[in-house]
Short mmCIF file of C-alpha atoms and ligand atoms in Angstrom, two decimals:
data_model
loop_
_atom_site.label_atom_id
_atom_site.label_comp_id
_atom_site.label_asym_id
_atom_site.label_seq_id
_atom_site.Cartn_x
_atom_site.Cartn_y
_atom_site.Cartn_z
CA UNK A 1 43.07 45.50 5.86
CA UNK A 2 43.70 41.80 7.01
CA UNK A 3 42.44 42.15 11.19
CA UNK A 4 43.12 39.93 13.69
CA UNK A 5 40.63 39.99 16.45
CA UNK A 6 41.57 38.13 20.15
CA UNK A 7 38.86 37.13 21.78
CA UNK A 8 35.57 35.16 22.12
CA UNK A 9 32.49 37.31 23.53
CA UNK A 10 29.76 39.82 23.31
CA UNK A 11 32.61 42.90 22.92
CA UNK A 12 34.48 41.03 19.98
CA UNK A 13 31.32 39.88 18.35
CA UNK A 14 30.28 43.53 18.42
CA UNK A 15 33.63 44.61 17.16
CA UNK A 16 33.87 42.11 14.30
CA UNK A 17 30.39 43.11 13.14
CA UNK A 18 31.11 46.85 12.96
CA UNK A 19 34.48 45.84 10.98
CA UNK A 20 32.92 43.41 8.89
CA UNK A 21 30.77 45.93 7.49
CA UNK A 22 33.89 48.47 6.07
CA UNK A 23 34.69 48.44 2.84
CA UNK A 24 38.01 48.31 3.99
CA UNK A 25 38.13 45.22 5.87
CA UNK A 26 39.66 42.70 3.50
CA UNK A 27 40.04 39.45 5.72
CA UNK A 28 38.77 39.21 9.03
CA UNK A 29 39.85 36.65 11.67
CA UNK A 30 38.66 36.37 14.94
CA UNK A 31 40.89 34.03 17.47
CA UNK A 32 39.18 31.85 19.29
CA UNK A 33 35.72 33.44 18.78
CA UNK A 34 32.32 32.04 19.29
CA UNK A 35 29.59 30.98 16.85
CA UNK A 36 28.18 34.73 15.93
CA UNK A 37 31.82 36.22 15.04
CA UNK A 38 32.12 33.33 12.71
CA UNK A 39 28.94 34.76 10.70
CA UNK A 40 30.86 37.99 10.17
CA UNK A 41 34.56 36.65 9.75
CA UNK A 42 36.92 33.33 10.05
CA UNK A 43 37.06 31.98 13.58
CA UNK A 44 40.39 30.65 14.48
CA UNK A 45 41.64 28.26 17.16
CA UNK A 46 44.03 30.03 18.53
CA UNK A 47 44.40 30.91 22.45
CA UNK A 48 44.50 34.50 23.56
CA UNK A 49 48.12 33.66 25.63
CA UNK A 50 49.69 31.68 22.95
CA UNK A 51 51.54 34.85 21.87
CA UNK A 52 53.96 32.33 19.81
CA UNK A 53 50.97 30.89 18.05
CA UNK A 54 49.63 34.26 17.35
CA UNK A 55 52.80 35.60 15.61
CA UNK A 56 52.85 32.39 13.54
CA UNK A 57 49.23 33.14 12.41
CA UNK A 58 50.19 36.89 11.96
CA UNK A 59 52.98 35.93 9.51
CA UNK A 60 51.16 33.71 7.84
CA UNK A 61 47.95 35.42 7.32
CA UNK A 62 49.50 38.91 6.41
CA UNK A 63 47.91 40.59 8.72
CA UNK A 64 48.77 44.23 9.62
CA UNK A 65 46.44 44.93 12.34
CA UNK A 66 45.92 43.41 15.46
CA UNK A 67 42.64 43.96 17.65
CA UNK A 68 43.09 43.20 21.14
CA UNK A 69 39.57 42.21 22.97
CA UNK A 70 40.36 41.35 26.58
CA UNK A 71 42.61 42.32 28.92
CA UNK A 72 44.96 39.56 30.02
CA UNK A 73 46.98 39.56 27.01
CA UNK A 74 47.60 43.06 27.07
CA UNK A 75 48.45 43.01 31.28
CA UNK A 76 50.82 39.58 29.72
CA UNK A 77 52.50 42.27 27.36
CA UNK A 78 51.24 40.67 23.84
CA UNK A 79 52.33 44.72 22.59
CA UNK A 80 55.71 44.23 23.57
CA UNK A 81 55.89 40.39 22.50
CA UNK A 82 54.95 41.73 18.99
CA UNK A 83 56.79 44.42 18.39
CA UNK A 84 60.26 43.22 19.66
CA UNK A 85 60.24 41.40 16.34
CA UNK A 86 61.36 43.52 13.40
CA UNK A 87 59.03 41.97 11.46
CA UNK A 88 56.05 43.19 12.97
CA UNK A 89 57.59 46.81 13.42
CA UNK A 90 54.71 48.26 10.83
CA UNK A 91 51.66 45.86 12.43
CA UNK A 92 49.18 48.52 13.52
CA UNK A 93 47.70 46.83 17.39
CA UNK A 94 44.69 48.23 18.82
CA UNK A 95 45.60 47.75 22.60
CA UNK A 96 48.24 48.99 24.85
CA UNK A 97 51.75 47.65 26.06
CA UNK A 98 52.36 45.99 29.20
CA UNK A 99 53.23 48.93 31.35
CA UNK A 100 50.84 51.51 29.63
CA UNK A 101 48.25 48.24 30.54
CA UNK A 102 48.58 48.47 33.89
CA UNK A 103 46.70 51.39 34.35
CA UNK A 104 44.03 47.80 34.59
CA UNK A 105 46.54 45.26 35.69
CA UNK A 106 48.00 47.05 38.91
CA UNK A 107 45.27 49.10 40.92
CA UNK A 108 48.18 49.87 43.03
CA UNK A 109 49.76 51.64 39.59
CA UNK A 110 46.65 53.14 38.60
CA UNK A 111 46.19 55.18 42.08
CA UNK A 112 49.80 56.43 42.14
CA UNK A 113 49.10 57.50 38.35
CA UNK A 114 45.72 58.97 39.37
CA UNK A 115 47.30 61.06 42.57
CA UNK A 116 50.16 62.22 40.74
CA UNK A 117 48.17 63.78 38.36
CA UNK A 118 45.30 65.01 40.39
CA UNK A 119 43.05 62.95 38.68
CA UNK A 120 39.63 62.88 41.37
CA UNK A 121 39.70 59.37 43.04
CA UNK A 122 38.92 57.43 46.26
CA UNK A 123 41.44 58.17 49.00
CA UNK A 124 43.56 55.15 49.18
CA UNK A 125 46.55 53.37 51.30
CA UNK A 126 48.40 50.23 49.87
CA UNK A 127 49.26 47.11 51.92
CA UNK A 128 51.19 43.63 51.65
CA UNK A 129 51.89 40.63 53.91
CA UNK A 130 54.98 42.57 55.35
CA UNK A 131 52.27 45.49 56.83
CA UNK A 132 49.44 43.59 57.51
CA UNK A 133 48.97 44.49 60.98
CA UNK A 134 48.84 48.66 59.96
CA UNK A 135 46.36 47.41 56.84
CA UNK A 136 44.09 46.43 59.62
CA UNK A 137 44.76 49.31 62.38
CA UNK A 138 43.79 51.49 59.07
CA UNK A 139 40.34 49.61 58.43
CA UNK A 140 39.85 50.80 61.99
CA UNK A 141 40.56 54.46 61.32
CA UNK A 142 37.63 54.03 58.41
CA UNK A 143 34.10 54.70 57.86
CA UNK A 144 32.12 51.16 56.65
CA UNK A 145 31.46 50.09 54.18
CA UNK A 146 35.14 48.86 53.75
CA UNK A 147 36.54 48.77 50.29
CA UNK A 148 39.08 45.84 49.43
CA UNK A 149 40.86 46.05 45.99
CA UNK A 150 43.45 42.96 44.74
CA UNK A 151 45.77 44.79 43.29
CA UNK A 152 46.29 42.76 39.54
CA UNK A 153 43.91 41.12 37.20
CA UNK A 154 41.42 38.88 39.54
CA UNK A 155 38.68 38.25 36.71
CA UNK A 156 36.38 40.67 38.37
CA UNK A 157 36.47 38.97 41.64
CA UNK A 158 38.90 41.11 43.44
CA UNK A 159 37.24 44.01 45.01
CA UNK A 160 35.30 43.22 48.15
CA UNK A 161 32.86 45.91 49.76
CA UNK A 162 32.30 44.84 53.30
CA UNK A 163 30.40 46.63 55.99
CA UNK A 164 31.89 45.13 58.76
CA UNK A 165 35.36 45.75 59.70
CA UNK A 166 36.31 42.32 61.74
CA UNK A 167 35.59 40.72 58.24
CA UNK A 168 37.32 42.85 56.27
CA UNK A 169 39.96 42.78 58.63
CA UNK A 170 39.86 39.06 58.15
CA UNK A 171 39.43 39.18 54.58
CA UNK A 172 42.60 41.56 53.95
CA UNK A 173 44.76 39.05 55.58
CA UNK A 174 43.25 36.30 53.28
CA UNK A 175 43.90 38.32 50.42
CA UNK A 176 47.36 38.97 51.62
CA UNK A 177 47.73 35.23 52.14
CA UNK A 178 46.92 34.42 48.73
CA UNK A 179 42.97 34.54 48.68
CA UNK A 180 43.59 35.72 44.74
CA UNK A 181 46.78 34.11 44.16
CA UNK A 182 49.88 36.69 43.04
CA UNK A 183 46.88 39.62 42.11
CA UNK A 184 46.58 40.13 45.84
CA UNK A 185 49.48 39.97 46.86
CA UNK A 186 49.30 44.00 47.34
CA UNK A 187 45.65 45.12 48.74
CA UNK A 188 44.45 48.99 47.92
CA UNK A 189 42.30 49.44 50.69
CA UNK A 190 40.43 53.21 49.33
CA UNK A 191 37.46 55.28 51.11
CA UNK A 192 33.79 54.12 49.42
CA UNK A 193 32.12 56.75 47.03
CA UNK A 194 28.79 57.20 47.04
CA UNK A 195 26.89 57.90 43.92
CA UNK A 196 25.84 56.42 40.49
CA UNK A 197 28.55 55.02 38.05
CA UNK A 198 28.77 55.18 34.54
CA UNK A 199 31.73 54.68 32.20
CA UNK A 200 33.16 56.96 28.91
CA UNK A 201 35.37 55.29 26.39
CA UNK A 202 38.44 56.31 24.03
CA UNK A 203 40.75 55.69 21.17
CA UNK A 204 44.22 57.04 22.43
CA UNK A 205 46.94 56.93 20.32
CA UNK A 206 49.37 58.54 22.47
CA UNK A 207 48.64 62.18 23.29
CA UNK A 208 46.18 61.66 19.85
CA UNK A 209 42.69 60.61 20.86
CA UNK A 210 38.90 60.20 20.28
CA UNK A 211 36.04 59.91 22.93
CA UNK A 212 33.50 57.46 22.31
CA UNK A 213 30.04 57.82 23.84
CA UNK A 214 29.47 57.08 27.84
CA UNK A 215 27.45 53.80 28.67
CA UNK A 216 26.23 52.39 31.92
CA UNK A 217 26.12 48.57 32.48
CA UNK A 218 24.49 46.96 35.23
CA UNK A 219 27.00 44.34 37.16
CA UNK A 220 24.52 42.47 39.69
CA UNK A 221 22.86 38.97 38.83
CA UNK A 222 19.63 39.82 40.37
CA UNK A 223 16.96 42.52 39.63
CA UNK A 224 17.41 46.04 41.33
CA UNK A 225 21.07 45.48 41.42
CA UNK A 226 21.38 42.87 44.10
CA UNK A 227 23.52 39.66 44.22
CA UNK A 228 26.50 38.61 43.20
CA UNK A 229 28.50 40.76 40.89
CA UNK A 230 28.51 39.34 37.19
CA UNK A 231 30.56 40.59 33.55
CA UNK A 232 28.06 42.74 33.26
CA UNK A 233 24.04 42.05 32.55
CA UNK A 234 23.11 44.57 30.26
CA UNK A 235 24.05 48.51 29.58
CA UNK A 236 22.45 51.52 27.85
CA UNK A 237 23.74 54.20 26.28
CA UNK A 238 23.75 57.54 25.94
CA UNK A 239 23.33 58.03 29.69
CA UNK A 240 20.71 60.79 30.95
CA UNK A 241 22.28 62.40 33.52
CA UNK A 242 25.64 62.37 31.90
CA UNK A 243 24.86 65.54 30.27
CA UNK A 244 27.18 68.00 28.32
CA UNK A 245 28.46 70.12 32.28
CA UNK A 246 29.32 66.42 33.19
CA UNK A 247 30.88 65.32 30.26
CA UNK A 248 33.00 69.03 29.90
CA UNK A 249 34.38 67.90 33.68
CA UNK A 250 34.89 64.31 32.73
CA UNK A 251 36.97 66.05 29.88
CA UNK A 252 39.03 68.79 31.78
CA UNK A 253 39.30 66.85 34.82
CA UNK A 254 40.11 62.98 34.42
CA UNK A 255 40.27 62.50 30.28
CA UNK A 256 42.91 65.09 29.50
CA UNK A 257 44.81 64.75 32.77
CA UNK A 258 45.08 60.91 31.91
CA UNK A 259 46.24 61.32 28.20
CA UNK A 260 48.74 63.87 29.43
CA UNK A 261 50.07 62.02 32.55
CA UNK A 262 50.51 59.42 30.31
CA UNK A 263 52.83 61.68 28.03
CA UNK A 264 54.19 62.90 31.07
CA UNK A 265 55.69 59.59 32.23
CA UNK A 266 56.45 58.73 28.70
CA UNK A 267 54.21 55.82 28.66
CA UNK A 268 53.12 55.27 24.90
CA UNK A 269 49.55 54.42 24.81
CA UNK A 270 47.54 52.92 21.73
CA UNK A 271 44.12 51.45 22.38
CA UNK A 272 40.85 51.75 23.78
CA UNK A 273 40.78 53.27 27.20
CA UNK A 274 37.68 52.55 29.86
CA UNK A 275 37.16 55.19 32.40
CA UNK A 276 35.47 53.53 35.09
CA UNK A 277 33.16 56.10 36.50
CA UNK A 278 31.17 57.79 39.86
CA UNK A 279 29.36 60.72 39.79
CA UNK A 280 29.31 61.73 43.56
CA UNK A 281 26.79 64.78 44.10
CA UNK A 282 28.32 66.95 40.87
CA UNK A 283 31.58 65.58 40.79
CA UNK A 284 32.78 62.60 38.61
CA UNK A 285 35.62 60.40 40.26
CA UNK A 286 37.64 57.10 38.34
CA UNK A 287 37.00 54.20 39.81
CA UNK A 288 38.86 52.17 37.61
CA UNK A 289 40.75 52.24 34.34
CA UNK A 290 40.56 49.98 31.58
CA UNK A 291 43.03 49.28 29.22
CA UNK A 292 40.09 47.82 26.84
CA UNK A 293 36.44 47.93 26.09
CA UNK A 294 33.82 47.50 28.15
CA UNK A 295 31.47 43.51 27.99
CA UNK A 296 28.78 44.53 27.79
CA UNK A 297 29.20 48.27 27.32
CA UNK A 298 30.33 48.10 23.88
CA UNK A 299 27.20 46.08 22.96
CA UNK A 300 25.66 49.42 23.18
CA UNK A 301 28.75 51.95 22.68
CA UNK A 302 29.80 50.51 19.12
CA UNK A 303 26.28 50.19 17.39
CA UNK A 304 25.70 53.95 18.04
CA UNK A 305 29.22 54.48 16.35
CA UNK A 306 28.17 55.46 12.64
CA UNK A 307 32.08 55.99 11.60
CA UNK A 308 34.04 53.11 9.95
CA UNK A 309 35.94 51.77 12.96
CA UNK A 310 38.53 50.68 10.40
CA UNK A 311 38.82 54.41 9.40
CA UNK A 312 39.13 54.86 13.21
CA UNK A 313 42.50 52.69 13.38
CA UNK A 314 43.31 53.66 9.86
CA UNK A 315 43.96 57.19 11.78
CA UNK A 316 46.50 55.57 14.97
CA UNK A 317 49.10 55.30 11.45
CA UNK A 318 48.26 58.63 10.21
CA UNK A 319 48.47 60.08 13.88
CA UNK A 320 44.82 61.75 12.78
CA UNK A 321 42.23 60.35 15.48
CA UNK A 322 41.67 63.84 17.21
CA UNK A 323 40.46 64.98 14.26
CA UNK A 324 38.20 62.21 13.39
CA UNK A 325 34.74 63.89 13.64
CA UNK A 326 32.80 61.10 15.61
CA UNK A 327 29.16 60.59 14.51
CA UNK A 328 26.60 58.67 17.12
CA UNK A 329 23.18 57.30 16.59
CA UNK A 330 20.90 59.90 18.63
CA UNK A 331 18.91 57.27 19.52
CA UNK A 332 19.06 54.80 22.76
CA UNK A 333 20.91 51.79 22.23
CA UNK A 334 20.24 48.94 25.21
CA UNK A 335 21.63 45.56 25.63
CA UNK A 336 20.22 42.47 27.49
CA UNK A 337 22.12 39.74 28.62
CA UNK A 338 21.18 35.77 28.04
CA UNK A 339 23.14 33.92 31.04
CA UNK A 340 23.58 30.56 31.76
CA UNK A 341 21.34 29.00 35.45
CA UNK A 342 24.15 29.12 38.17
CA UNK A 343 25.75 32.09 36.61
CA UNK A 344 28.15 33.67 38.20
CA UNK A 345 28.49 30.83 40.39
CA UNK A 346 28.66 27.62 38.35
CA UNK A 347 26.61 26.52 35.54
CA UNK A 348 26.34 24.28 32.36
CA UNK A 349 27.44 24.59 29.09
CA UNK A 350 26.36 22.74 25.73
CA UNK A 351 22.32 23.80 25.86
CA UNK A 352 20.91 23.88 22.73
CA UNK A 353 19.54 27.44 21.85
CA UNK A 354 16.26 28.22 19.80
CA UNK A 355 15.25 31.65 18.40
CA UNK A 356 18.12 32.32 17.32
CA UNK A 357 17.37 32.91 13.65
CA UNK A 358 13.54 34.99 14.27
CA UNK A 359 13.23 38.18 12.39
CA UNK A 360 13.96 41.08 14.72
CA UNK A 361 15.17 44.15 14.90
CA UNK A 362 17.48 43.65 17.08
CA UNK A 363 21.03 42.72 16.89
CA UNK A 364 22.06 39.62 18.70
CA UNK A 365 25.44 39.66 19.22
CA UNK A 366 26.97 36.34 20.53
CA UNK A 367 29.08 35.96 24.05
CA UNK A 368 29.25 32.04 25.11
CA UNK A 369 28.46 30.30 22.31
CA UNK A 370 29.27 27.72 19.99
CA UNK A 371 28.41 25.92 16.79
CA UNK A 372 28.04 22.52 16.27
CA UNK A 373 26.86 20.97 13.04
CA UNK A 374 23.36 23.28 12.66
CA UNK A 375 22.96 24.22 16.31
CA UNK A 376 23.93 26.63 18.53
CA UNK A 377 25.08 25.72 22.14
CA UNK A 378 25.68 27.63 25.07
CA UNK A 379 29.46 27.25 25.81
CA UNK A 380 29.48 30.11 29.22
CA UNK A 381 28.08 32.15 31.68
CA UNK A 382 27.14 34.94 29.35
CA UNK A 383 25.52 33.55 26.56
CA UNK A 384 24.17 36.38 24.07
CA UNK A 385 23.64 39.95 24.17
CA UNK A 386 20.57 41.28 22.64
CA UNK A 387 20.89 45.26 21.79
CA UNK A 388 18.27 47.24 20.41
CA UNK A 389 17.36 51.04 19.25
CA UNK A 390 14.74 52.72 20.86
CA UNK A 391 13.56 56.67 21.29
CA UNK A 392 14.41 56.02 24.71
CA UNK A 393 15.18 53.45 27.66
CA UNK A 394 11.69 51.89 27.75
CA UNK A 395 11.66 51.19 24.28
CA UNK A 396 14.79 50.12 23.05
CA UNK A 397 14.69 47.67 26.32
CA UNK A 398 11.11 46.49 25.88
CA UNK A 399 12.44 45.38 22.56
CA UNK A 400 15.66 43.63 24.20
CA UNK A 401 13.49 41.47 26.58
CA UNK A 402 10.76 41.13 23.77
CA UNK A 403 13.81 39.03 21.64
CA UNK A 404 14.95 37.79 25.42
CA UNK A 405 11.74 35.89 26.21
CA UNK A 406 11.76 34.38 22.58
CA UNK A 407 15.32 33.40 22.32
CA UNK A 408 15.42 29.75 24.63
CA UNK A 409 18.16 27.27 26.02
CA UNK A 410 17.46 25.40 29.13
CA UNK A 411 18.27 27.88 32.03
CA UNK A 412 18.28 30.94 30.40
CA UNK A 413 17.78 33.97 32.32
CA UNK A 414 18.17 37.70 32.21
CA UNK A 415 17.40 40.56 34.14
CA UNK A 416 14.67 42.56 33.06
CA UNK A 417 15.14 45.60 34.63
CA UNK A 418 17.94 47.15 32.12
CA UNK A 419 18.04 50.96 32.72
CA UNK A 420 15.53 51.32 35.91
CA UNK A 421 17.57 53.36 37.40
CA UNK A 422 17.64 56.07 34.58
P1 LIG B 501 36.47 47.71 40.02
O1 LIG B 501 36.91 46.32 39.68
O2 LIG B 501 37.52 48.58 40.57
O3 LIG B 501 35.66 48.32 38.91
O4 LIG B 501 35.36 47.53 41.13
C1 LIG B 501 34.20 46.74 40.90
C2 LIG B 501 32.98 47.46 41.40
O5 LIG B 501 33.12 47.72 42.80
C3 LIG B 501 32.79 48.84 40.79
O6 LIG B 501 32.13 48.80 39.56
C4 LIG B 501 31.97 49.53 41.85
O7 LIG B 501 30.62 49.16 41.76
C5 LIG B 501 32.53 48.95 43.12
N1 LIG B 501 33.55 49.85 43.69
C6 LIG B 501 34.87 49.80 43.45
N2 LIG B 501 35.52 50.77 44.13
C7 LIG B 501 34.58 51.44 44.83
C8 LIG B 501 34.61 52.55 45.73
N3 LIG B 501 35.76 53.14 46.08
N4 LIG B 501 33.45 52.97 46.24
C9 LIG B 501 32.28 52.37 45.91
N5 LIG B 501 32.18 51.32 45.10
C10 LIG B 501 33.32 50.85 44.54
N1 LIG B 502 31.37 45.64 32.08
C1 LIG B 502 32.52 45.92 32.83
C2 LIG B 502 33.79 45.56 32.20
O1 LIG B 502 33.88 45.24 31.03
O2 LIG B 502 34.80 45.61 32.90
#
């Protein structure tokens, strides 16, 4: 197979490194990419949103399949951009089209979906500008803490907890007023769950599909979970108290519902799907969908994955996924996160890292990076993921920070606490 791979971090690092390794993967592109997927493949500079570019390269290139990393082209309807040419009628695209996308790009579409079809959820209301003034009479009706949702893609800024009503009051008409630009121009306003979250992953080809093990990442900067919400700082999986009762609900009550509600509404969905999980007391509830893989979840999820992933796609043609058996390494698989000083508020790029070529055992897959003649610089907030085995949380992490504290650019820092909660 010539691939095409859009993106540049940790999650198509990880993906270009599984597909590397098939037998099956004849040329290997990665657009733009950092300085690890251009160990493993050809990095090209080509811009996620310049669909016209993309189609060029396509053409030229041969390729006939099309891995979609991140989420904004999909939400910007790259599927339907493609396929409307006749050309590209047999290109084979990992990632959905712009409506079955919105299941991410429209929380607004995603609760409708998700109360339609009974799927278990926070109870919700939607508001714009034109019903501001019943937004905030309904904050009043609610229980703090307050939870504020931008309805479209606000690069993971757009849900704000608050436990005081007169600010989220406040904050809702901000929103409404542009706070987020167009994304929040519709606010969900939903009730807050209590509990622990964890997310389960799967190929879905349209009622065809193949679940992928659960991770848990860790979203706060600081240690404990406290701060500002990041990416994503690390994850683990499997996940210990996501055990086989769980997972059989997970199944019957938000998995099949989805893939079938989908059918349902005759929205055609190829890709990988992110259920955004909460387990409150014994029952697990979507938070949010994705219409793509987790950062850094699939720093964990893919190098437990002992199929070919190219065999994986190879089965979206032959309409075969569900019966796919899916092999996973037993073992614990944790990632730790290199970020930039600042990060997620602002920080510098163009640090020269060191470390980066130790032996290890570990797998360091690259986020915000880039080469330049024989170094490597630091080129975002999340600079490099470092995933390791282990028989179990303690010791696949200790080995994470072990590489962590060795690996060096001025600033770095990680949280150290991966999996304390577990
Ligand atoms: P989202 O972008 O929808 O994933 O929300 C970002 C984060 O906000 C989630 O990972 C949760 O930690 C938190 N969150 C979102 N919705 C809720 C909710 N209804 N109750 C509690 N926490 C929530
Ligand atoms: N780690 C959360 C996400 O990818 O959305």
């Amino acid at each position: 197979m010539n691939i095409l791979l859009l993106g540049s971090g940790g999650r198509e690092h990880t993906l270009a490194w599984k597909m590397s390794q098939s037998p099956k993967c004849a040329h290997l592109y990665i657009a733009p990419g950092n300085a690890g997927t251009d160990q493993v493949g050809i990095n090209v500079d080509l811009n996620v949103l310049d669909f016209e570019g993309i189609a060029q390269f396509i053409s030229d290139k041969q390729i006939d399949t099309l891995v979609v990393g991140p989420e904004a082209p999909l939400v910007e309807g790259i599927y339907d951009f493609l396929k409307a040419r006749e050309t590209f009628k047999d290109l084979l695209i990992i990632g959905p089209n712009a409506e079955a996308s919105q299941l991410e790009g429209s929380k607004a579409f995603s609760k409708v979906f998700m109360e339609k079809y009974n799927i278990p959820t926070a109870a919700y209301r939607e508001f714009t500008a034109a019903n501001l003034a019943e937004g905030q009479a309904y904050i009043d009706t609610l229980t703090p803490p307050i939870v504020l949702k931008a309805d479209g893609l606000a690069a993971g800024k757009g849900v704000l907890i608050l436990n005081d009503p007169a600010e989220a009051k406040a904050e809702l008409a901000q929103m409404l007023d542009g706070k987020f630009g167009s994304a929040s121009e519709k606010v969900v306003i939903e009730d807050f769950l209590d509990g622990i979250e964890f997310s389960v992953f799967a190929l879905v080809n349209g009622a065809d599909y193949a679940v992928l093990p659960e991770a848990k990442d860790y979203k706060r900067i600081g240690e404990g979970d406290t701060g500002l919400n990041t990416g994503g700082m690390g994850a683990i999986s499997p996940v210990p108290f996501v055990d086989k009762a769980l997972m059989q609900k997970v199944s019957a009550e938000i998995i099949e519902p989805t893939i079938q509600g989908l059918q349902k509404d005759g929205i055609h969905y190829t890709g990988f799907i992110f259920f955004g999980l909460i387990q409150v007391g014994d029952q697990p509830m979507v938070i949010e969908y994705n219409c793509r893989m987790g950062d850094p979840e699939t720093e964990v999820v893919i190098p437990r994955l002992k199929n070919d992933l190219i065999d994986l796609f190879s089965a979206f043609k032959d309409g075969t996924l569900s019966e796919q058996h899916i092999e996973f390494d037993p073992r614990t698989a944790s990632t730790v996160m290199l970020v930039s000083g600042g990060y997620p508020e602002a920080y510098e790029k163009g640090k020269t890292m060191s470390g980066l070529d130790l032996k290890t055992d570990s797998v360091l897959f690259h986020a915000g990076t880039k080469a330049q003649g024989d170094e490597v610089l630091t080129n975002g907030g999340r600079v490099l993921a470092i995933t390791s085995f282990g028989t179990d949380i303690s010791a696949a992490v200790n080995q994470s920070m072990d590489m962590a504290n060795k690996i060096n650019f001025e600033g770095k820092y990680f949280r150290s606490d991966i999996g304390f909660d577990l």
